[in-house]
PDB file of C-alpha atoms in Angstrom:
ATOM      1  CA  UNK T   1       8.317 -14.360  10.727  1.00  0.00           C
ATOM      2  CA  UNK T   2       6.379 -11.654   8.815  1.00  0.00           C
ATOM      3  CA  UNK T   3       7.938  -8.614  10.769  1.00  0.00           C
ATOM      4  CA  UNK T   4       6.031  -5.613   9.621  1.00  0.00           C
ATOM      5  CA  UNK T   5       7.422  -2.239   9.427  1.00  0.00           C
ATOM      6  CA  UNK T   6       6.151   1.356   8.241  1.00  0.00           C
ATOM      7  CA  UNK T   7       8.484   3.878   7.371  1.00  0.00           C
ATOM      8  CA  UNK T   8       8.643   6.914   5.968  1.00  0.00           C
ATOM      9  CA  UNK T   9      10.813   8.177   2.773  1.00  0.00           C
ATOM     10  CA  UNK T  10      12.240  10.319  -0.143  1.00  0.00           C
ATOM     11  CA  UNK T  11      12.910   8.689  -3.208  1.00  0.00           C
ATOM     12  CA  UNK T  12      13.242  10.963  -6.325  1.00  0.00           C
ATOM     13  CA  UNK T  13      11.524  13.866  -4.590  1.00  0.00           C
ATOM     14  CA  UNK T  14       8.271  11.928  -3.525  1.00  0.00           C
ATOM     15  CA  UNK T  15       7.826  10.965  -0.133  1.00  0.00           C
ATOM     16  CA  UNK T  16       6.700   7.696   0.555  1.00  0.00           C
ATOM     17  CA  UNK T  17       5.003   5.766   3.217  1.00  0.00           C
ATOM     18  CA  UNK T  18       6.586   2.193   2.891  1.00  0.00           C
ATOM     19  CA  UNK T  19       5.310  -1.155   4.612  1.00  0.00           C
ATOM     20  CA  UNK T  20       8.069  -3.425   4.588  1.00  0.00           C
ATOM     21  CA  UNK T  21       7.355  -6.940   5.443  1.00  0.00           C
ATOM     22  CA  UNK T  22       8.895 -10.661   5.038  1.00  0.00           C
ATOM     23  CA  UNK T  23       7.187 -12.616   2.151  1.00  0.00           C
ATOM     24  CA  UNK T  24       7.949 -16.526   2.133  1.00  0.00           C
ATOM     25  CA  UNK T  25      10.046 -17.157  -0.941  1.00  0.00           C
ATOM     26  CA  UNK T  26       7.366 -19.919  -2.288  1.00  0.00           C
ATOM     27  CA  UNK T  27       3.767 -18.062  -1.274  1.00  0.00           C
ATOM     28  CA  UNK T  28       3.025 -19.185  -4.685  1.00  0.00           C
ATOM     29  CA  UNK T  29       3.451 -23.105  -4.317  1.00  0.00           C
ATOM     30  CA  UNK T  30       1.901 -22.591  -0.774  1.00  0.00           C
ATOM     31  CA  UNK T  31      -0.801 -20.629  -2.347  1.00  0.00           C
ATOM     32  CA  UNK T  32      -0.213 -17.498   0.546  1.00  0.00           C
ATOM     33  CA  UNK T  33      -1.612 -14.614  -0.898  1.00  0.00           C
ATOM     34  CA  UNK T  34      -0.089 -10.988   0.541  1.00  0.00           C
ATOM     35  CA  UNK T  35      -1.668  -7.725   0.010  1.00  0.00           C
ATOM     36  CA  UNK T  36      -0.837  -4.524   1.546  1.00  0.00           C
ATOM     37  CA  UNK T  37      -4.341  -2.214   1.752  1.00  0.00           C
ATOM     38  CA  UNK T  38      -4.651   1.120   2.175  1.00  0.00           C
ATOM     39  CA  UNK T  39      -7.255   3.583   3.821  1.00  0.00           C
ATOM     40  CA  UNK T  40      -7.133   7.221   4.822  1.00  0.00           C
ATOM     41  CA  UNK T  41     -10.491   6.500   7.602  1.00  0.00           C
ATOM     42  CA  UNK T  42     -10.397   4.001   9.724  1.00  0.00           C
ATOM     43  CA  UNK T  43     -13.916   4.219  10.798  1.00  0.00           C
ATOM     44  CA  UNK T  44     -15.118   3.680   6.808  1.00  0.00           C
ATOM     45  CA  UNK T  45     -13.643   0.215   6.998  1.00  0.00           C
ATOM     46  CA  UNK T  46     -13.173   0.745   3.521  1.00  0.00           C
ATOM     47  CA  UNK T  47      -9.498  -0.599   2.411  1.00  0.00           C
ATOM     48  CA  UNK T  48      -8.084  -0.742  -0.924  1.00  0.00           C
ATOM     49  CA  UNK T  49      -5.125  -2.212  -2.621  1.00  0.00           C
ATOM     50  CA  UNK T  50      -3.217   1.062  -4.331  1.00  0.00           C
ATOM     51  CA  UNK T  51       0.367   0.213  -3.153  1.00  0.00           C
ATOM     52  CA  UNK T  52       2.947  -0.309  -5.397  1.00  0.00           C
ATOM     53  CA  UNK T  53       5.767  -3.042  -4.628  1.00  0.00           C
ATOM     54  CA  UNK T  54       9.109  -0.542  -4.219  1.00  0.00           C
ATOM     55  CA  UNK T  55      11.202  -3.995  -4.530  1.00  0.00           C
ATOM     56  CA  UNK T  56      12.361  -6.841  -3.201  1.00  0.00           C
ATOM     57  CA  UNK T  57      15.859  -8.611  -1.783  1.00  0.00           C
ATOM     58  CA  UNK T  58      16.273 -11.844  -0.102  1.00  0.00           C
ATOM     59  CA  UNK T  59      16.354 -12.764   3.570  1.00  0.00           C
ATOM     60  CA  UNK T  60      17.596 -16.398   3.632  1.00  0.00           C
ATOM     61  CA  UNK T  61      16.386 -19.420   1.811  1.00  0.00           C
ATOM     62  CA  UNK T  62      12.710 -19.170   3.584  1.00  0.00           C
ATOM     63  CA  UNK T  63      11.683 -15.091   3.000  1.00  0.00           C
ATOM     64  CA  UNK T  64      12.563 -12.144   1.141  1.00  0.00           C
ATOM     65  CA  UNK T  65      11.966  -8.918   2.172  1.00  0.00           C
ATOM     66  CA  UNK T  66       9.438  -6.695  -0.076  1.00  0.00           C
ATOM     67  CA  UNK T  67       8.696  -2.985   0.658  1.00  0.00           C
ATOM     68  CA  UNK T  68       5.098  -1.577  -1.095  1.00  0.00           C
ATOM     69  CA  UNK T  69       4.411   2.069  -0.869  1.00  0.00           C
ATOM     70  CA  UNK T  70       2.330   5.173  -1.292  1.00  0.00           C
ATOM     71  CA  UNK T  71       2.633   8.310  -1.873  1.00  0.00           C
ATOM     72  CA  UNK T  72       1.906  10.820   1.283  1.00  0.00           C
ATOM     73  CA  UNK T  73       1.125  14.015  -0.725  1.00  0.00           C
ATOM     74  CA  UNK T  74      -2.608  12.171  -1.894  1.00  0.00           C
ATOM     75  CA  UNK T  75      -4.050  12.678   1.878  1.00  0.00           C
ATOM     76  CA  UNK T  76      -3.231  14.111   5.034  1.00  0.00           C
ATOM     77  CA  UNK T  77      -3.663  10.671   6.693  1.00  0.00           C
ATOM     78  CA  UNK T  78      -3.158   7.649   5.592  1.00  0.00           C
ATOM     79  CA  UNK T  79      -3.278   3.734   7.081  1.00  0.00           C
ATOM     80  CA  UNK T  80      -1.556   0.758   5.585  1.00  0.00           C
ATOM     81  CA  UNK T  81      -2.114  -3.075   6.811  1.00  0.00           C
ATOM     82  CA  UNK T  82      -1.009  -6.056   5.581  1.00  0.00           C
ATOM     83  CA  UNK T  83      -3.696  -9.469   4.972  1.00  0.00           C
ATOM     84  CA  UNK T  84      -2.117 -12.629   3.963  1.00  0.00           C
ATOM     85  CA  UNK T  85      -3.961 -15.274   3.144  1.00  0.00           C
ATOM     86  CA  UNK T  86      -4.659 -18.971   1.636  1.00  0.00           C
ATOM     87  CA  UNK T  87      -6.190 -19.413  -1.975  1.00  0.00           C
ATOM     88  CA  UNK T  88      -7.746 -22.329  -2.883  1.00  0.00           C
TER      89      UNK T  88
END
């Protein structure tokens, strides 16, 4: 399953918006691509990829669990999704 979450948090005095999600464990011999995008309009349709991976720990042999994140002192609102795709 890729549960998604979004959660706010502190780390070292910056608050962060965090999308956690489950990330199979070989994306790469699969050739799944994951990328968490970020927008602060949702009408602009305009989505870019400024997330930083927080980290990463293992769910069982299949998935690990990776959290990205942004900071929420760069807008007043912001919107994170996740895409995952195939590359050929």
């Amino acid at each position: 399953d890729i549960l998604t979450a979004h959660v706010l948090g502190n780390a070292n005095g910056t608050n962060w918006l965090n999308c956690i999600f489950n990330r199979r464990r070989d994306a790469a011999a699969r050739n799944l691509t994951y990328e968490v995008l970020v927008t602060d309009d949702l009408a602009s349709g305009s989505w870019t990829n400024t997330t930083e991976e927080a980290g990463s720990v293992t769910v069982d042999t299949a998935f690990e669990s990776v959290t990205n994140r942004i900071p929420t002192d760069s807008a007043t609102q912001q919107f994170m999704k996740l895409e995952v795709g195939i590359s050929e």
